Amino acid sequence: MQGLYAVFKKELQDHLSSYRFVILFALIAMVSFITSYMAAVHMRGNLEGLASTKFPFLMLFSTPGAMFSMVQFVAFFGPLIGLILGFDAINRERTQGTLIKVLSQPIYRDAVINGKFLAGVMTIAVMLVAIVLVISGFGLAFVGVVPGIEEMWRLFIFLIISIFYISFWLGLSILFSILFKSIATSSLASVALWIFLSFFISLGAEVVANTVAPIDRKNEVQPEVVLENARIKEMVSLSSPMVLYSDATATIIDPMRKTTRSIILVGPMEELLSARFQNPLSLGQSIVIVFPHIIALIAITLICFAISYLVFMLQEIRT
Amino acid sequence: METETIIETTDLTKRYGRQTAVNGLTLKVKEGEIFGFLGPNGAGKTTTLLMLLGLSRPSKGAATVCGLDPLRMSKEVKRHVGYLPENVGFYGDMDAVQSLEYVADLNGFKKGEAREKIDDLLDLVGLKEEARKKTAAFSRGMKQRLGVAEVLIKDPKVLFLDEPTLGLDPEGAIQIIDLIQSLNKEKNITVLLSSHNLHQVQKMSHRVGIMIGGNLIAEGSIDSLAEEKFGVGEKEYSLEEIYMKYFQEV
């Protein structure tokens, strides 16, 4: 444990005092400020005259003001935090010649990788908690909304999911820094994978869906085909951590959302029924809806780290 | 001098694919000895040292260091063995003291103990003046001396030094050599040294081993090696002559 703690402490110090952390933090804090400010302005306009709204506090995070909401922002650019914190974790030490020196001290080999990963997770957690607190304070002051206990729980779960989501990208970039000896290669590889999984997967999903279940626009559109098409599209795009994360957090942060699906087929009577019961879901029910998403997100994070761990433990280290 | 064996290898072999880096190395090093490992680049010297530390897994054979198996008890072996790699690296944004503190941390020192020890060591290696200078600004000689200080933090019984004088100016090299010799005499630290510099090895080592292409060709005191190759005679042979003779025969 002594080795793990020493590595953890040193890495955390490095992270918190590095320029890249400061720049990243400044950037993210600024953008979240702006998005929540926009959301607040938007809300103030919309809420005027309403007697009581449900969960106004959470709207600070989920309302897209000018461009995107805070939640969407984390989904898009959160991975960048993970990647930047981890892309040179191991191979920089290798090129510096410090890895072999650290490993020849009386520590277990896994202390190095565990310490680095935990320090990264800690940094991510500090960053996210700080931002959420700042936005909350901002909301209190600017809009005058006070969070209820359920809203706080929802925010807390949102934070946990976000930490896992960004940690997935941290784990991935650490894996690349173990696999690739050159820092340039590992950083490019992780950014490439991020761009592919986050931005191009939806294109791919469309192609796959239209190939498997093409919607014939000339003839009468059959609802079964449309549904099948949507289902395939969803399935493929769920292989993107970003989609997993957005679906999960959107439902957690917005109690009015009752499904992650984009197309729902309802009969006229059903519609009438659901229109009459426009009540928000309880927290438990929201969690149940996105439970698979949350579990999958945690699983890919752990699997990604486990692979890095194994590769690192079995690798021949000479420098 | 004690005569207990502190490092022992039997048939130690390391293969990378088809290539054999170390081939059936059988060697004994006694406590308090300075053992010089000679051989051209890629002869398997570093690989041997890594196997003795438990950082590399032997394909065949076994080793004991301080009575421990480095493969199973790597952490305990590393508690007693200080390893100074060739081209030792440092974190550029740390100064000498911080660098030593980190190594002390990794060795599980408490804050207070480490402080005192670090001061002593900086004194010993002559870096007192540069204690607060960033290691990125260190010259090669200073880095090497800081490297020695780092391996001495844990009070090692055995030192593995991989090319400790490579790339140093003559004065720097002599300082390092003197330091190694005095550590060996005063603290009875066993030293396993690999080097290309035959003069320096001759000056320091009690015994040498010549390794070529993964095989240990010869092993013994310099006198006994000379005797083996040139017969008993009046003439004193330098290690260089002996080495070249062995080298030509392979």
PDB file of C-alpha atoms in Angstrom, chain B residues 111-232:
ATOM      1  CA  LYS B 111       8.714  12.257   6.574  1.00  0.00           C
ATOM      2  CA  GLY B 112      11.200  13.060   9.370  1.00  0.00           C
ATOM      3  CA  GLU B 113      13.528  10.129   8.796  1.00  0.00           C
ATOM      4  CA  ALA B 114      13.749  10.872   5.119  1.00  0.00           C
ATOM      5  CA  ARG B 115      14.691  14.534   5.592  1.00  0.00           C
ATOM      6  CA  GLU B 116      17.812  13.757   7.573  1.00  0.00           C
ATOM      7  CA  LYS B 117      18.853  10.941   5.323  1.00  0.00           C
ATOM      8  CA  ILE B 118      18.423  13.060   2.215  1.00  0.00           C
ATOM      9  CA  ASP B 119      20.684  15.759   3.618  1.00  0.00           C
ATOM     10  CA  ASP B 120      23.371  13.204   4.412  1.00  0.00           C
ATOM     11  CA  LEU B 121      23.147  11.637   0.987  1.00  0.00           C
ATOM     12  CA  LEU B 122      23.301  14.943  -0.862  1.00  0.00           C
ATOM     13  CA  ASP B 123      26.408  15.666   1.141  1.00  0.00           C
ATOM     14  CA  LEU B 124      27.870  12.278   0.319  1.00  0.00           C
ATOM     15  CA  VAL B 125      27.420  12.619  -3.429  1.00  0.00           C
ATOM     16  CA  GLY B 126      28.400  16.289  -3.400  1.00  0.00           C
ATOM     17  CA  LEU B 127      25.121  17.817  -4.503  1.00  0.00           C
ATOM     18  CA  LYS B 128      24.535  19.985  -1.476  1.00  0.00           C
ATOM     19  CA  GLU B 129      24.778  23.176  -3.505  1.00  0.00           C
ATOM     20  CA  GLU B 130      22.368  21.940  -6.147  1.00  0.00           C
ATOM     21  CA  ALA B 131      19.813  20.561  -3.697  1.00  0.00           C
ATOM     22  CA  ARG B 132      17.121  22.986  -4.829  1.00  0.00           C
ATOM     23  CA  LYS B 133      17.913  22.999  -8.500  1.00  0.00           C
ATOM     24  CA  LYS B 134      15.491  21.352 -10.909  1.00  0.00           C
ATOM     25  CA  THR B 135      16.807  18.053 -12.231  1.00  0.00           C
ATOM     26  CA  ALA B 136      16.013  19.149 -15.778  1.00  0.00           C
ATOM     27  CA  ALA B 137      18.958  21.542 -15.480  1.00  0.00           C
ATOM     28  CA  PHE B 138      21.328  18.863 -14.192  1.00  0.00           C
ATOM     29  CA  SER B 139      24.396  17.853 -16.128  1.00  0.00           C
ATOM     30  CA  ARG B 140      25.040  14.229 -16.888  1.00  0.00           C
ATOM     31  CA  GLY B 141      27.501  13.897 -14.027  1.00  0.00           C
ATOM     32  CA  MET B 142      25.120  15.474 -11.544  1.00  0.00           C
ATOM     33  CA  LYS B 143      22.308  13.198 -12.681  1.00  0.00           C
ATOM     34  CA  GLN B 144      24.491  10.178 -12.189  1.00  0.00           C
ATOM     35  CA  ARG B 145      25.407  11.298  -8.685  1.00  0.00           C
ATOM     36  CA  LEU B 146      21.781  11.986  -7.851  1.00  0.00           C
ATOM     37  CA  GLY B 147      20.991   8.523  -9.180  1.00  0.00           C
ATOM     38  CA  VAL B 148      23.529   7.030  -6.784  1.00  0.00           C
ATOM     39  CA  ALA B 149      21.998   9.000  -3.909  1.00  0.00           C
ATOM     40  CA  GLU B 150      18.575   7.620  -4.847  1.00  0.00           C
ATOM     41  CA  VAL B 151      19.678   4.016  -4.714  1.00  0.00           C
ATOM     42  CA  LEU B 152      21.418   4.567  -1.381  1.00  0.00           C
ATOM     43  CA  ILE B 153      18.277   5.811   0.376  1.00  0.00           C
ATOM     44  CA  LYS B 154      17.130   2.300   1.217  1.00  0.00           C
ATOM     45  CA  ASP B 155      20.486   1.275   2.729  1.00  0.00           C
ATOM     46  CA  PRO B 156      21.002  -1.467   0.196  1.00  0.00           C
ATOM     47  CA  LYS B 157      23.015  -4.620   0.813  1.00  0.00           C
ATOM     48  CA  VAL B 158      23.620  -4.998  -2.892  1.00  0.00           C
ATOM     49  CA  LEU B 159      24.051  -2.437  -5.649  1.00  0.00           C
ATOM     50  CA  PHE B 160      23.420  -3.138  -9.315  1.00  0.00           C
ATOM     51  CA  LEU B 161      25.111  -0.451 -11.337  1.00  0.00           C
ATOM     52  CA  ASP B 162      24.499  -0.433 -15.076  1.00  0.00           C
ATOM     53  CA  GLU B 163      27.203   1.592 -16.796  1.00  0.00           C
ATOM     54  CA  PRO B 164      27.614   4.029 -13.913  1.00  0.00           C
ATOM     55  CA  THR B 165      30.379   6.009 -15.589  1.00  0.00           C
ATOM     56  CA  LEU B 166      29.049   6.073 -19.142  1.00  0.00           C
ATOM     57  CA  GLY B 167      29.263   9.513 -20.684  1.00  0.00           C
ATOM     58  CA  LEU B 168      30.952  11.117 -17.706  1.00  0.00           C
ATOM     59  CA  ASP B 169      34.042  13.272 -17.916  1.00  0.00           C
ATOM     60  CA  PRO B 170      37.167  11.715 -16.354  1.00  0.00           C
ATOM     61  CA  GLU B 171      36.807  13.694 -13.189  1.00  0.00           C
ATOM     62  CA  GLY B 172      33.171  12.755 -12.767  1.00  0.00           C
ATOM     63  CA  ALA B 173      33.957   9.123 -13.465  1.00  0.00           C
ATOM     64  CA  ILE B 174      36.671   9.092 -10.829  1.00  0.00           C
ATOM     65  CA  GLN B 175      34.307  10.610  -8.278  1.00  0.00           C
ATOM     66  CA  ILE B 176      31.752   7.896  -8.936  1.00  0.00           C
ATOM     67  CA  ILE B 177      34.374   5.167  -8.777  1.00  0.00           C
ATOM     68  CA  ASP B 178      35.743   6.477  -5.500  1.00  0.00           C
ATOM     69  CA  LEU B 179      32.239   6.651  -4.119  1.00  0.00           C
ATOM     70  CA  ILE B 180      31.497   3.067  -5.102  1.00  0.00           C
ATOM     71  CA  GLN B 181      34.757   1.841  -3.636  1.00  0.00           C
ATOM     72  CA  SER B 182      34.258   3.637  -0.354  1.00  0.00           C
ATOM     73  CA  LEU B 183      30.681   2.326  -0.062  1.00  0.00           C
ATOM     74  CA  ASN B 184      31.979  -1.145  -0.656  1.00  0.00           C
ATOM     75  CA  LYS B 185      34.728  -0.817   1.965  1.00  0.00           C
ATOM     76  CA  GLU B 186      32.855   1.070   4.649  1.00  0.00           C
ATOM     77  CA  LYS B 187      29.404  -0.456   4.429  1.00  0.00           C
ATOM     78  CA  ASN B 188      30.375  -3.804   2.968  1.00  0.00           C
ATOM     79  CA  ILE B 189      27.942  -3.324   0.099  1.00  0.00           C
ATOM     80  CA  THR B 190      28.183  -5.908  -2.614  1.00  0.00           C
ATOM     81  CA  VAL B 191      28.414  -4.296  -6.037  1.00  0.00           C
ATOM     82  CA  LEU B 192      27.471  -5.835  -9.338  1.00  0.00           C
ATOM     83  CA  LEU B 193      28.742  -3.533 -12.014  1.00  0.00           C
ATOM     84  CA  SER B 194      28.381  -3.622 -15.738  1.00  0.00           C
ATOM     85  CA  SER B 195      30.655  -1.515 -17.838  1.00  0.00           C
ATOM     86  CA  HIS B 196      32.508  -1.108 -21.092  1.00  0.00           C
ATOM     87  CA  ASN B 197      35.290   0.801 -19.493  1.00  0.00           C
ATOM     88  CA  LEU B 198      37.878  -1.864 -18.861  1.00  0.00           C
ATOM     89  CA  HIS B 199      40.333   0.367 -17.020  1.00  0.00           C
ATOM     90  CA  GLN B 200      37.757   1.375 -14.497  1.00  0.00           C
ATOM     91  CA  VAL B 201      36.552  -2.163 -14.034  1.00  0.00           C
ATOM     92  CA  GLN B 202      40.089  -3.345 -13.527  1.00  0.00           C
ATOM     93  CA  LYS B 203      40.655  -0.663 -10.949  1.00  0.00           C
ATOM     94  CA  MET B 204      37.573  -1.478  -8.908  1.00  0.00           C
ATOM     95  CA  SER B 205      36.604  -5.093  -9.305  1.00  0.00           C
ATOM     96  CA  HIS B 206      37.667  -8.009  -7.197  1.00  0.00           C
ATOM     97  CA  ARG B 207      36.365 -10.400  -9.794  1.00  0.00           C
ATOM     98  CA  VAL B 208      35.043 -10.024 -13.304  1.00  0.00           C
ATOM     99  CA  GLY B 209      32.804 -11.993 -15.626  1.00  0.00           C
ATOM    100  CA  ILE B 210      32.988 -11.701 -19.392  1.00  0.00           C
ATOM    101  CA  MET B 211      29.715 -12.090 -21.181  1.00  0.00           C
ATOM    102  CA  ILE B 212      29.414 -12.329 -24.940  1.00  0.00           C
ATOM    103  CA  GLY B 213      26.253 -13.112 -26.880  1.00  0.00           C
ATOM    104  CA  GLY B 214      24.399 -14.176 -23.753  1.00  0.00           C
ATOM    105  CA  ASN B 215      27.063 -16.611 -22.613  1.00  0.00           C
ATOM    106  CA  LEU B 216      29.351 -16.172 -19.673  1.00  0.00           C
ATOM    107  CA  ILE B 217      32.714 -16.892 -21.300  1.00  0.00           C
ATOM    108  CA  ALA B 218      34.967 -16.437 -18.331  1.00  0.00           C
ATOM    109  CA  GLU B 219      34.717 -15.590 -14.689  1.00  0.00           C
ATOM    110  CA  GLY B 220      37.273 -15.045 -11.950  1.00  0.00           C
ATOM    111  CA  SER B 221      39.815 -12.591 -10.613  1.00  0.00           C
ATOM    112  CA  ILE B 222      41.780 -10.657 -13.200  1.00  0.00           C
ATOM    113  CA  ASP B 223      44.967 -12.504 -12.281  1.00  0.00           C
ATOM    114  CA  SER B 224      43.374 -15.882 -12.674  1.00  0.00           C
ATOM    115  CA  LEU B 225      41.945 -14.935 -16.055  1.00  0.00           C
ATOM    116  CA  ALA B 226      45.360 -13.746 -17.206  1.00  0.00           C
ATOM    117  CA  GLU B 227      46.860 -16.991 -16.049  1.00  0.00           C
ATOM    118  CA  GLU B 228      44.300 -18.977 -17.934  1.00  0.00           C
ATOM    119  CA  LYS B 229      44.934 -17.178 -21.191  1.00  0.00           C
ATOM    120  CA  PHE B 230      48.583 -16.311 -21.117  1.00  0.00           C
ATOM    121  CA  GLY B 231      50.076 -18.784 -18.642  1.00  0.00           C
ATOM    122  CA  VAL B 232      52.014 -17.897 -15.532  1.00  0.00           C
TER     123      VAL B 232
END
